[in-house]
Amino acid sequence: MTTLSVVYHSGAGHTRKMAEAVLAGAASVDGVKTQIIAIEGKDIVDGRWKNDKIMEKLDQSDAIIFGSPTYMGCVSSQMKSFLDATSERYLSRAWVNKVASAFTVSAGLSGDKLNTLMTIALCMMQHGMIWVGLEQTPFNDQGINRLCFYMGAAGQALQEPLDEAPNEPDRETGRLLGVRVASLTKKLKD
Ligand SMILES: Cc1cc2nc3c(=O)[nH]c(=O)nc-3n(C[C@H](O)[C@H](O)[C@H](O)COP(=O)(O)O)c2cc1C
């Protein structure tokens, strides 16, 4: 059985919607067990995030897809604090050869989302993980990858209101990322 985790932080709930779409895609692949994990500010004490239960769940995952809103052109501080906490796994090389990918949501069409995806990708390269990006181009009538990112999936949502954003095409983009990461992870394990 292949195990895939979606781990995300969301301030107002937009990134959570994207996380649920990514999870649905991954869960649709036969033979892949999925779980979704929220990073929460309450686990940050004196600037350091700590939650051993979450880390152990991630240790047991074959693939991890990370999600963060883009805040001031980068990952949220909660996500950065979590990424810093993965340094113990960096030292023990616990995540080498796991599969990694990412998604982000921000208000602008670009909104400097690329820096968020690259920040996560760079961290996972330090871990020795295998990065999987998005394969779809924006050249389709469904709005899939309409924002044209390849490092991962991107969605757009203003801070208010929560309602339907990120929209259906963005969530479908996230779903397809989940399918791709789950399928490739399963192939790697075979
Ligand atoms: C502190 C803060 C900083 C933000 N910085 C950016 C930014 O750099 N670029 C952008 O496009 N949107 C920015 N936004 C808007 C959020 O990315 C956007 O509302 C997103 O949907 C929030 O996701 P969430 O609901 O998961 O927290 C910012 C919002 C906040 C609260």
CSV table of C-alpha atoms and ligand atoms in Angstrom, one decimal:
chain,number,residue,atom,x,y,z
A,1,MET,CA,0.0,0.0,0.0
A,2,THR,CA,1.3,3.5,-1.0
A,3,THR,CA,0.7,6.2,1.6
A,4,LEU,CA,0.3,9.9,0.7
A,5,SER,CA,-0.1,12.8,3.1
A,6,VAL,CA,-1.3,16.3,2.3
A,7,VAL,CA,0.0,18.7,4.9
A,8,TYR,CA,-1.1,22.3,4.7
A,9,HIS,CA,-1.5,25.6,6.6
A,10,SER,CA,-4.5,27.8,5.9
A,11,GLY,CA,-5.3,31.1,7.6
A,12,ALA,CA,-8.8,31.9,6.2
A,13,GLY,CA,-9.6,28.6,4.6
A,14,HIS,CA,-8.8,29.0,0.9
A,15,THR,CA,-5.7,26.8,1.0
A,16,ARG,CA,-7.7,24.2,2.9
A,17,LYS,CA,-10.1,24.0,0.0
A,18,MET,CA,-7.2,23.4,-2.4
A,19,ALA,CA,-5.8,20.8,0.0
A,20,GLU,CA,-9.1,19.0,0.0
A,21,ALA,CA,-9.1,19.0,-3.9
A,22,VAL,CA,-5.5,17.6,-3.9
A,23,LEU,CA,-6.4,15.0,-1.4
A,24,ALA,CA,-9.5,13.9,-3.5
A,25,GLY,CA,-7.2,13.5,-6.5
A,26,ALA,CA,-4.7,11.4,-4.6
A,27,ALA,CA,-7.4,9.3,-3.0
A,28,SER,CA,-8.9,8.5,-6.4
A,29,VAL,CA,-5.8,6.4,-7.3
A,30,ASP,CA,-6.3,2.7,-6.5
A,31,GLY,CA,-4.0,1.3,-3.8
A,32,VAL,CA,-3.1,4.7,-2.3
A,33,LYS,CA,-4.0,5.5,1.3
A,34,THR,CA,-4.3,9.2,2.0
A,35,GLN,CA,-4.4,11.5,5.0
A,36,ILE,CA,-4.8,15.2,5.4
A,37,ILE,CA,-2.9,17.1,8.1
A,38,ALA,CA,-3.3,20.8,9.2
A,39,ILE,CA,-0.4,22.8,10.5
A,40,GLU,CA,-1.7,25.1,13.2
A,41,GLY,CA,-0.2,28.1,15.0
A,42,LYS,CA,-1.1,26.6,18.4
A,43,ASP,CA,1.8,24.2,17.9
A,44,ILE,CA,4.3,27.1,17.7
A,45,VAL,CA,5.9,27.9,21.1
A,46,ASP,CA,8.6,30.6,21.3
A,47,GLY,CA,8.7,30.6,17.5
A,48,ARG,CA,9.3,26.9,17.1
A,49,TRP,CA,6.7,24.5,15.7
A,50,LYS,CA,6.5,21.1,17.4
A,51,ASN,CA,4.1,18.2,17.0
A,52,ASP,CA,5.6,14.7,17.2
A,53,LYS,CA,2.5,12.9,16.2
A,54,ILE,CA,2.3,14.8,12.9
A,55,MET,CA,6.0,14.2,12.2
A,56,GLU,CA,5.6,10.5,12.8
A,57,LYS,CA,2.6,10.4,10.4
A,58,LEU,CA,4.8,12.1,7.8
A,59,ASP,CA,7.7,9.6,8.5
A,60,GLN,CA,5.3,6.8,7.5
A,61,SER,CA,4.3,8.5,4.2
A,62,ASP,CA,5.7,7.6,0.8
A,63,ALA,CA,4.7,11.0,-0.6
A,64,ILE,CA,4.0,14.3,1.0
A,65,ILE,CA,2.3,17.2,-0.7
A,66,PHE,CA,2.8,20.5,1.1
A,67,GLY,CA,0.3,23.4,0.9
A,68,SER,CA,0.6,27.0,2.0
A,69,PRO,CA,-1.0,30.3,1.3
A,70,THR,CA,1.3,32.9,-0.1
A,71,TYR,CA,1.8,35.6,2.5
A,72,MET,CA,4.1,38.6,1.6
A,73,GLY,CA,5.5,36.6,-1.3
A,74,CYS,CA,6.5,33.5,0.6
A,75,VAL,CA,5.1,30.6,2.7
A,76,SER,CA,3.1,31.6,5.7
A,77,SER,CA,5.0,32.0,9.0
A,78,GLN,CA,3.2,28.9,10.3
A,79,MET,CA,4.4,26.8,7.3
A,80,LYS,CA,7.9,28.2,7.6
A,81,SER,CA,8.0,27.3,11.3
A,82,PHE,CA,6.9,23.7,10.4
A,83,LEU,CA,9.5,23.5,7.6
A,84,ASP,CA,12.2,24.6,10.1
A,85,ALA,CA,11.0,21.7,12.4
A,86,THR,CA,11.7,19.2,9.6
A,87,SER,CA,15.4,19.9,10.1
A,88,GLU,CA,15.6,16.9,12.5
A,89,ARG,CA,14.5,14.7,9.6
A,90,TYR,CA,17.1,16.4,7.4
A,91,LEU,CA,19.9,15.4,9.8
A,92,SER,CA,18.7,11.8,10.1
A,93,ARG,CA,17.9,11.6,6.3
A,94,ALA,CA,14.5,10.2,7.2
A,95,TRP,CA,12.8,11.6,4.2
A,96,VAL,CA,15.3,10.7,1.4
A,97,ASN,CA,13.5,9.3,-1.7
A,98,LYS,CA,10.1,10.2,-0.5
A,99,VAL,CA,8.1,12.0,-3.2
A,100,ALA,CA,7.2,15.7,-2.7
A,101,SER,CA,5.1,18.3,-4.3
A,102,ALA,CA,3.3,21.6,-3.3
A,103,PHE,CA,0.4,23.9,-3.9
A,104,THR,CA,-0.3,27.5,-2.9
A,105,VAL,CA,-3.2,30.0,-3.0
A,106,SER,CA,-2.9,33.8,-3.1
A,107,ALA,CA,-5.0,36.8,-4.0
A,108,GLY,CA,-3.0,37.9,-7.1
A,109,LEU,CA,-2.9,36.1,-10.4
A,110,SER,CA,0.8,35.8,-9.8
A,111,GLY,CA,1.0,37.3,-6.3
A,112,ASP,CA,4.6,35.9,-6.1
A,113,LYS,CA,3.2,32.4,-5.6
A,114,LEU,CA,6.3,30.9,-7.4
A,115,ASN,CA,8.5,31.9,-4.5
A,116,THR,CA,6.2,29.9,-2.2
A,117,LEU,CA,6.5,26.8,-4.4
A,118,MET,CA,10.2,27.2,-4.7
A,119,THR,CA,10.7,27.7,-1.0
A,120,ILE,CA,9.0,24.4,-0.3
A,121,ALA,CA,10.8,22.6,-3.2
A,122,LEU,CA,14.2,23.8,-2.0
A,123,CYS,CA,13.6,22.6,1.5
A,124,MET,CA,12.5,19.2,0.1
A,125,MET,CA,15.6,19.0,-2.1
A,126,GLN,CA,17.6,19.4,1.1
A,127,HIS,CA,15.8,16.4,2.4
A,128,GLY,CA,16.7,14.4,-0.7
A,129,MET,CA,13.1,14.0,-1.8
A,130,ILE,CA,11.9,13.5,-5.4
A,131,TRP,CA,10.0,16.5,-6.6
A,132,VAL,CA,7.0,16.1,-8.8
A,133,GLY,CA,5.5,19.2,-10.6
A,134,LEU,CA,2.4,19.7,-12.6
A,135,GLU,CA,2.2,18.3,-16.1
A,136,GLN,CA,-0.8,20.2,-17.5
A,137,THR,CA,-0.3,23.3,-19.7
A,138,PRO,CA,-2.9,26.2,-19.6
A,139,PHE,CA,-3.9,25.4,-23.2
A,140,ASN,CA,-7.3,23.9,-22.5
A,141,ASP,CA,-10.9,25.1,-22.3
A,142,GLN,CA,-11.5,24.0,-18.7
A,143,GLY,CA,-9.2,26.6,-17.1
A,144,ILE,CA,-6.8,23.9,-15.8
A,145,ASN,CA,-3.5,25.4,-14.8
A,146,ARG,CA,-4.9,28.8,-16.0
A,147,LEU,CA,-2.3,30.6,-13.8
A,148,CYS,CA,0.5,28.7,-15.6
A,149,PHE,CA,2.6,27.2,-12.8
A,150,TYR,CA,4.6,24.0,-13.2
A,151,MET,CA,6.4,23.7,-9.8
A,152,GLY,CA,3.1,22.7,-8.4
A,153,ALA,CA,-0.6,23.7,-8.3
A,154,ALA,CA,-1.7,27.3,-7.9
A,155,GLY,CA,-5.0,28.8,-6.9
A,156,GLN,CA,-6.3,32.3,-6.6
A,157,ALA,CA,-8.5,33.7,-3.8
A,158,LEU,CA,-9.0,37.1,-2.3
A,159,GLN,CA,-8.8,37.2,1.5
A,160,GLU,CA,-12.6,37.9,1.6
A,161,PRO,CA,-15.0,36.3,1.1
A,162,LEU,CA,-14.3,32.6,1.5
A,163,ASP,CA,-17.3,31.4,-0.7
A,164,GLU,CA,-16.3,29.7,-3.9
A,165,ALA,CA,-12.6,30.6,-4.2
A,166,PRO,CA,-10.3,29.1,-5.3
A,167,ASN,CA,-12.6,28.4,-8.2
A,168,GLU,CA,-13.4,25.1,-9.8
A,169,PRO,CA,-10.7,25.2,-12.4
A,170,ASP,CA,-8.0,25.9,-9.8
A,171,ARG,CA,-9.4,23.1,-7.6
A,172,GLU,CA,-9.4,20.8,-10.6
A,173,THR,CA,-5.7,21.7,-11.1
A,174,GLY,CA,-5.1,20.7,-7.5
A,175,ARG,CA,-7.0,17.5,-8.0
A,176,LEU,CA,-4.8,16.6,-11.0
A,177,LEU,CA,-1.7,17.3,-9.0
A,178,GLY,CA,-2.9,14.8,-6.4
A,179,VAL,CA,-3.6,12.2,-9.1
A,180,ARG,CA,-0.1,12.7,-10.6
A,181,VAL,CA,1.8,12.5,-7.3
A,182,ALA,CA,-0.1,9.4,-6.1
A,183,SER,CA,0.2,7.6,-9.5
A,184,LEU,CA,4.0,8.2,-9.7
A,185,THR,CA,4.6,7.3,-6.1
A,186,LYS,CA,2.8,4.1,-6.6
A,187,LYS,CA,4.9,3.3,-9.7
A,188,LEU,CA,8.1,4.0,-7.8
A,189,LYS,CA,7.1,1.6,-5.1
A,190,ASP,CA,6.2,-1.2,-7.5
B,1,LIG,C1,-0.4,38.4,5.8
B,1,LIG,C2,-0.9,38.2,4.4
B,1,LIG,C3,-0.1,38.4,3.3
B,1,LIG,C4,-0.5,38.2,2.0
B,1,LIG,N1,0.4,38.3,1.0
B,1,LIG,C5,0.0,38.1,-0.3
B,1,LIG,C6,0.9,38.1,-1.3
B,1,LIG,O1,2.2,38.3,-1.2
B,1,LIG,N2,0.5,37.9,-2.6
B,1,LIG,C7,-0.8,37.6,-2.9
B,1,LIG,O2,-1.2,37.5,-4.0
B,1,LIG,N3,-1.8,37.6,-1.8
B,1,LIG,C8,-1.4,37.8,-0.6
B,1,LIG,N4,-2.2,37.6,0.5
B,1,LIG,C9,-3.6,37.2,0.2
B,1,LIG,C10,-3.7,35.6,0.5
B,1,LIG,O3,-2.7,34.9,-0.1
B,1,LIG,C11,-5.0,35.1,0.0
B,1,LIG,O4,-6.1,35.7,0.5
B,1,LIG,C12,-5.2,33.6,0.2
B,1,LIG,O5,-6.4,33.1,-0.4
B,1,LIG,C13,-5.2,33.2,1.7
B,1,LIG,O6,-5.2,31.9,1.9
B,1,LIG,P1,-5.8,31.2,3.2
B,1,LIG,O7,-7.3,31.5,3.3
B,1,LIG,O8,-5.5,29.7,3.1
B,1,LIG,O9,-5.0,31.8,4.4
B,1,LIG,C14,-1.9,37.9,1.8
B,1,LIG,C15,-2.7,37.7,2.9
B,1,LIG,C16,-2.3,37.9,4.1
B,1,LIG,C17,-3.2,37.7,5.3
